[in-house]
XYZ file of C-alpha atoms in Angstrom:
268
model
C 0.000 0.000 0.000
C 1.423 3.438 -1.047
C 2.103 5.920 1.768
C 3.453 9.544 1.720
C 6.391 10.363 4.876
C 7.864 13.424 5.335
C 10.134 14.602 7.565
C 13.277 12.468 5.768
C 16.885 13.869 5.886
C 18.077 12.271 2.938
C 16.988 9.737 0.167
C 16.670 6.054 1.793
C 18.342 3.251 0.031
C 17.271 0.301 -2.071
C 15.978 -2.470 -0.002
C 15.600 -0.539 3.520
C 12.841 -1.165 5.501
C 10.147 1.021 6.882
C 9.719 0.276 10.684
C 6.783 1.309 12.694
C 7.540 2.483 16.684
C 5.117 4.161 19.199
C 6.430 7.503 19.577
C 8.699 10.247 17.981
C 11.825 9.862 20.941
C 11.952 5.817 19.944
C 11.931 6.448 16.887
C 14.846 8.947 16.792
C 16.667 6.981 19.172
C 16.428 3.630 16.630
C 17.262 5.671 13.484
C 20.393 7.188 15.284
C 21.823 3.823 16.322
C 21.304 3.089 12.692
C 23.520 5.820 11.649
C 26.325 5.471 13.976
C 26.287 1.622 12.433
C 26.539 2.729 8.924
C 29.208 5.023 9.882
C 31.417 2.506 11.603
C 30.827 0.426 7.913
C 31.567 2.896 6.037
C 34.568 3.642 8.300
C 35.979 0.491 8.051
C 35.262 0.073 4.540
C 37.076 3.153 3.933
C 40.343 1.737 6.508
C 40.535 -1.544 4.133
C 40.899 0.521 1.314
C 43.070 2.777 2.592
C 45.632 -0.788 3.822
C 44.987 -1.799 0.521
C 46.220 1.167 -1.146
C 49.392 1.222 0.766
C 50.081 -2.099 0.356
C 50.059 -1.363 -3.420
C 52.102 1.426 -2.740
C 54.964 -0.570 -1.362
C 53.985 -3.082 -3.951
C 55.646 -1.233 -6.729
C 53.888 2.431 -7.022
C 55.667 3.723 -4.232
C 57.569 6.030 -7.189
C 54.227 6.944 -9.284
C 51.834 9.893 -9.095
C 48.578 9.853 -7.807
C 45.895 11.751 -10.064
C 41.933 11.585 -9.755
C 39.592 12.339 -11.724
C 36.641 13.483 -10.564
C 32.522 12.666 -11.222
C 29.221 14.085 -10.138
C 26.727 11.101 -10.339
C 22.971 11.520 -10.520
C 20.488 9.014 -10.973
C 16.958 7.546 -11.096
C 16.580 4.943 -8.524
C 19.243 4.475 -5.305
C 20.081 0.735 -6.704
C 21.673 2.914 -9.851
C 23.269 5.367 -7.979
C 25.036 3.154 -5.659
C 25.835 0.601 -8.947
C 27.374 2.871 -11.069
C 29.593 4.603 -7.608
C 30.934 1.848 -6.939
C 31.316 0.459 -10.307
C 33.710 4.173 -10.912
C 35.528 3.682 -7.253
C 36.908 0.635 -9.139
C 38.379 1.817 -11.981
C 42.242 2.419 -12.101
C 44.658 2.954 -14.814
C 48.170 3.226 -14.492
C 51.268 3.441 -16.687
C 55.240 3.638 -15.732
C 54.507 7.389 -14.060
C 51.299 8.073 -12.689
C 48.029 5.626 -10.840
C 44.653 7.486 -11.888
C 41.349 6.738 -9.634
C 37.694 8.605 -9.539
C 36.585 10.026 -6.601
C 32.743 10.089 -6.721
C 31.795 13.387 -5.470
C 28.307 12.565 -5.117
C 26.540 9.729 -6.019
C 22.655 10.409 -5.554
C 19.264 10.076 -6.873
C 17.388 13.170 -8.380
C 17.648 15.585 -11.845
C 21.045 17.514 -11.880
C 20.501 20.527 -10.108
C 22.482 23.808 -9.658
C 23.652 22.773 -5.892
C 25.343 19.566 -8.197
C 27.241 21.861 -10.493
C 28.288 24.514 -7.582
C 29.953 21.076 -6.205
C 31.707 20.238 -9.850
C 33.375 23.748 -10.044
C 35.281 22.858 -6.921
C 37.618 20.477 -9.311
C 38.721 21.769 -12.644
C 37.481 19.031 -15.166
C 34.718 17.303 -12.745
C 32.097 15.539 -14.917
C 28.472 14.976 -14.188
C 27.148 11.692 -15.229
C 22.702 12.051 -15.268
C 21.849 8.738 -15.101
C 18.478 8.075 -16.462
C 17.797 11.837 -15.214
C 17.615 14.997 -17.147
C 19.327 18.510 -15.951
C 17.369 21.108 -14.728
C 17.528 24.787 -16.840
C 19.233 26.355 -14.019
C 21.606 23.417 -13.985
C 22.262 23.874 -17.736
C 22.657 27.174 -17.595
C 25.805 26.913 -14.999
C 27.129 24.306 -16.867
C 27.316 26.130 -19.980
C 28.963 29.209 -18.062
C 31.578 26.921 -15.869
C 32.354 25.049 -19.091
C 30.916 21.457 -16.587
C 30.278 18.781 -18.760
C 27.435 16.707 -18.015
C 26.771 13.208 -19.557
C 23.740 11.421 -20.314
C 23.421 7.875 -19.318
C 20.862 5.360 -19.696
C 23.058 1.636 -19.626
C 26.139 1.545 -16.861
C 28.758 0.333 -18.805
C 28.205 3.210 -21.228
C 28.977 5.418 -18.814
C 31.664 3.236 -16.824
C 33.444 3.362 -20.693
C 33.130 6.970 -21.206
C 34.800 7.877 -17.662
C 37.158 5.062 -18.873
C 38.291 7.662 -21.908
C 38.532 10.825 -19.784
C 40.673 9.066 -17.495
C 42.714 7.770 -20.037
C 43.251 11.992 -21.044
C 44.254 12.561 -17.386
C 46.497 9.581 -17.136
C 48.204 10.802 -20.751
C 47.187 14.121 -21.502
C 46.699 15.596 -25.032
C 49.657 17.503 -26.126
C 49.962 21.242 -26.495
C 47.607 22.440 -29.837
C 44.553 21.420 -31.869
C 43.916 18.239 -33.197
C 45.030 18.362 -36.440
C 45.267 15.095 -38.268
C 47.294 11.346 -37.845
C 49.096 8.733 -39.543
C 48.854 5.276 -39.994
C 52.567 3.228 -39.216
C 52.490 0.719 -42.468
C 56.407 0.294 -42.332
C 59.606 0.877 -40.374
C 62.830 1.961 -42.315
C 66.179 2.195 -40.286
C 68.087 4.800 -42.116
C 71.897 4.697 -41.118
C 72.469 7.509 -38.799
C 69.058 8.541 -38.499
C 67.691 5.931 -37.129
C 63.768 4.304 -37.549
C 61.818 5.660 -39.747
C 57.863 5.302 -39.536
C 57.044 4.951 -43.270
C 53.227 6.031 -42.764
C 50.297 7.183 -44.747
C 48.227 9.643 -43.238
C 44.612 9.074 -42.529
C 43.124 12.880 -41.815
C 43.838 16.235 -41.442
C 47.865 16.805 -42.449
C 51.044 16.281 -40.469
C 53.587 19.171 -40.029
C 57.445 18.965 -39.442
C 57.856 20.079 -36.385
C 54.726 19.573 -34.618
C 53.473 18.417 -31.285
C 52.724 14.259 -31.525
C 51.915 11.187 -29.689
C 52.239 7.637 -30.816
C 49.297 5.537 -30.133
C 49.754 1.229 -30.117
C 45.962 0.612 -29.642
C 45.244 2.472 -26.556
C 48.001 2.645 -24.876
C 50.072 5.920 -25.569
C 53.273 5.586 -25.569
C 55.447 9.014 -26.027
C 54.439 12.558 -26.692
C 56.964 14.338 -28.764
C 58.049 16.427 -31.966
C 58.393 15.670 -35.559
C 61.701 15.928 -35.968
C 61.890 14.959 -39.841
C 59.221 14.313 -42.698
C 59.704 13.261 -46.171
C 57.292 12.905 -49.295
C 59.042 10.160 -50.967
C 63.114 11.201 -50.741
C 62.426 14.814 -50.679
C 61.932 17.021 -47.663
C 58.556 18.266 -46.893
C 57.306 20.567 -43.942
C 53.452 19.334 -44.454
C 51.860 15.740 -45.656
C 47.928 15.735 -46.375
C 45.212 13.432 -45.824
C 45.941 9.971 -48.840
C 49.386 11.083 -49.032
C 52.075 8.431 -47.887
C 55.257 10.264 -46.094
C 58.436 9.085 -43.774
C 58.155 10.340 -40.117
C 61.083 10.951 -38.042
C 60.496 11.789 -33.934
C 62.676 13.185 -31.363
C 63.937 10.651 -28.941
C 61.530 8.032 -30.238
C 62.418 5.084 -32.789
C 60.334 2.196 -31.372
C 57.774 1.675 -34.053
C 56.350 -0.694 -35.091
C 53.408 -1.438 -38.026
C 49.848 -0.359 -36.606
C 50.604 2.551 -34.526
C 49.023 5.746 -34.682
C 50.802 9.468 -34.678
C 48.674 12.025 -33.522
C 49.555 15.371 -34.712
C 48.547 18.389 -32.673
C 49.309 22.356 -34.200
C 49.957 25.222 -31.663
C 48.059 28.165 -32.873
């Protein structure tokens, strides 16, 4: 039978039960004893994961830097909002420098509200993931002005994958430009005294000599650097366009192999 109660602090969670007492002070007392329970969980929850981490630490990162990224998460039902928080608590990626994490700013039911984006300003680059929810107008509008992305959500590991890809930007960040184009690795030359050459053909936009890159091997990124050389056949050339096939030299990188992908980014 459906029944209205007011009065409630916060949202309860899937699966807790409603229970009936004869007056207000029992009441009170029972739902307090509750709370200091959940807190002592939640505390000791949070003390395994904090032996855990250090034991990782002396494990091997002991030397690496710790980055988060950050997420605003706003559902339709409690079972979704505590599904997809913990699923993102879980995620790590790593590589020889840096260990990145999400911290889950919030992880609630409701429509994204302003009081949601207030909290994402905080941290430069927080996202909001709406679960099955919409934004408000207000909420919008804030976004647009903070420059707060929000994401819209309706199956978990959708959203699990996108967070996936911004960490992956944190963990390996873009180089310095725009986008401009990349090129595909079909061959490696060794050129006495120059070293490997990546004899590529590039798939959009245009490489230029001297430009900001990164080498991609599926996605794992694997150096951010400069075009140090690039030919059109055996002659010299300071730009190859989109069809065109080229030889691409790098500073202090000569590990290539067939498959990988140069990014090439132009400062303006």
């Amino acid at each position: 039978m459906p029944v209205s109660v007011v009065g409630f602090d916060g949202v309860p969670a899937a699966g807790d039960l409603l229970v009936v007492v004869d007056d207000e002070k029992a009441a009170r007392e029972l739902a307090e004893s509750r709370q200091r329970i959940a807190r002592e969980k939640e505390s000791a929850q949070y003390q395994a994961g904090l032996m855990n981490s250090v034991a990782a630490t002396f494990a091997g990162g002991m030397n690496k830097e710790r980055r988060e990224m950050c997420v605003v998460v706003k559902a339709d039902v409690q079972g979704s909002a505590e599904a997809l928080t913990r699923a993102l608590r879980e995620l790590k990626l790593e590589n020889d420098e840096a260990i990145v994490s999400v911290k889950v700013l919030i992880g609630e039911t409701g429509e994204v509200s302003k009081s949601d984006i207030a909290i994402a300003t905080v941290t430069p680059q927080t996202t909001v993931i709406a679960f099955g929810v919409a934004a408000s107008f207000d909420a919008m509008e804030d976004a647009r002005a903070n420059n707060v992305q929000i994401e819209y959500h309706g199956i978990i590991y959708d959203a699990i994958e996108s967070v996936e890809g911004r960490m992956q930007e944190v963990l390996s960040p873009t180089p310095d430009g725009e986008y401009a184009g990349s090129a595909l690795v079909q061959e490696v030359f060794n050129i006495g005294g120059t070293g490997n050459i990546a004899g590529s053909r590039c798939l959009d936009g245009f490489i230029r000599k001297g430009s900001n890159v990164r080498v991609l091997r599926g996605d794992k990124i694997l150096v951010e650097t400069k075009v140090k050389t690039l030919r059109n056949f055996k002659a010299e050339a300071d730009r190859i366009d989109e069809g065109n096939e080229c030889g691409i030299g790098l500073q202090d990188f000569e590990d290539f192999v067939s498959g990988d992908v140069i990014e090439c980014y132009v400062e303006a």
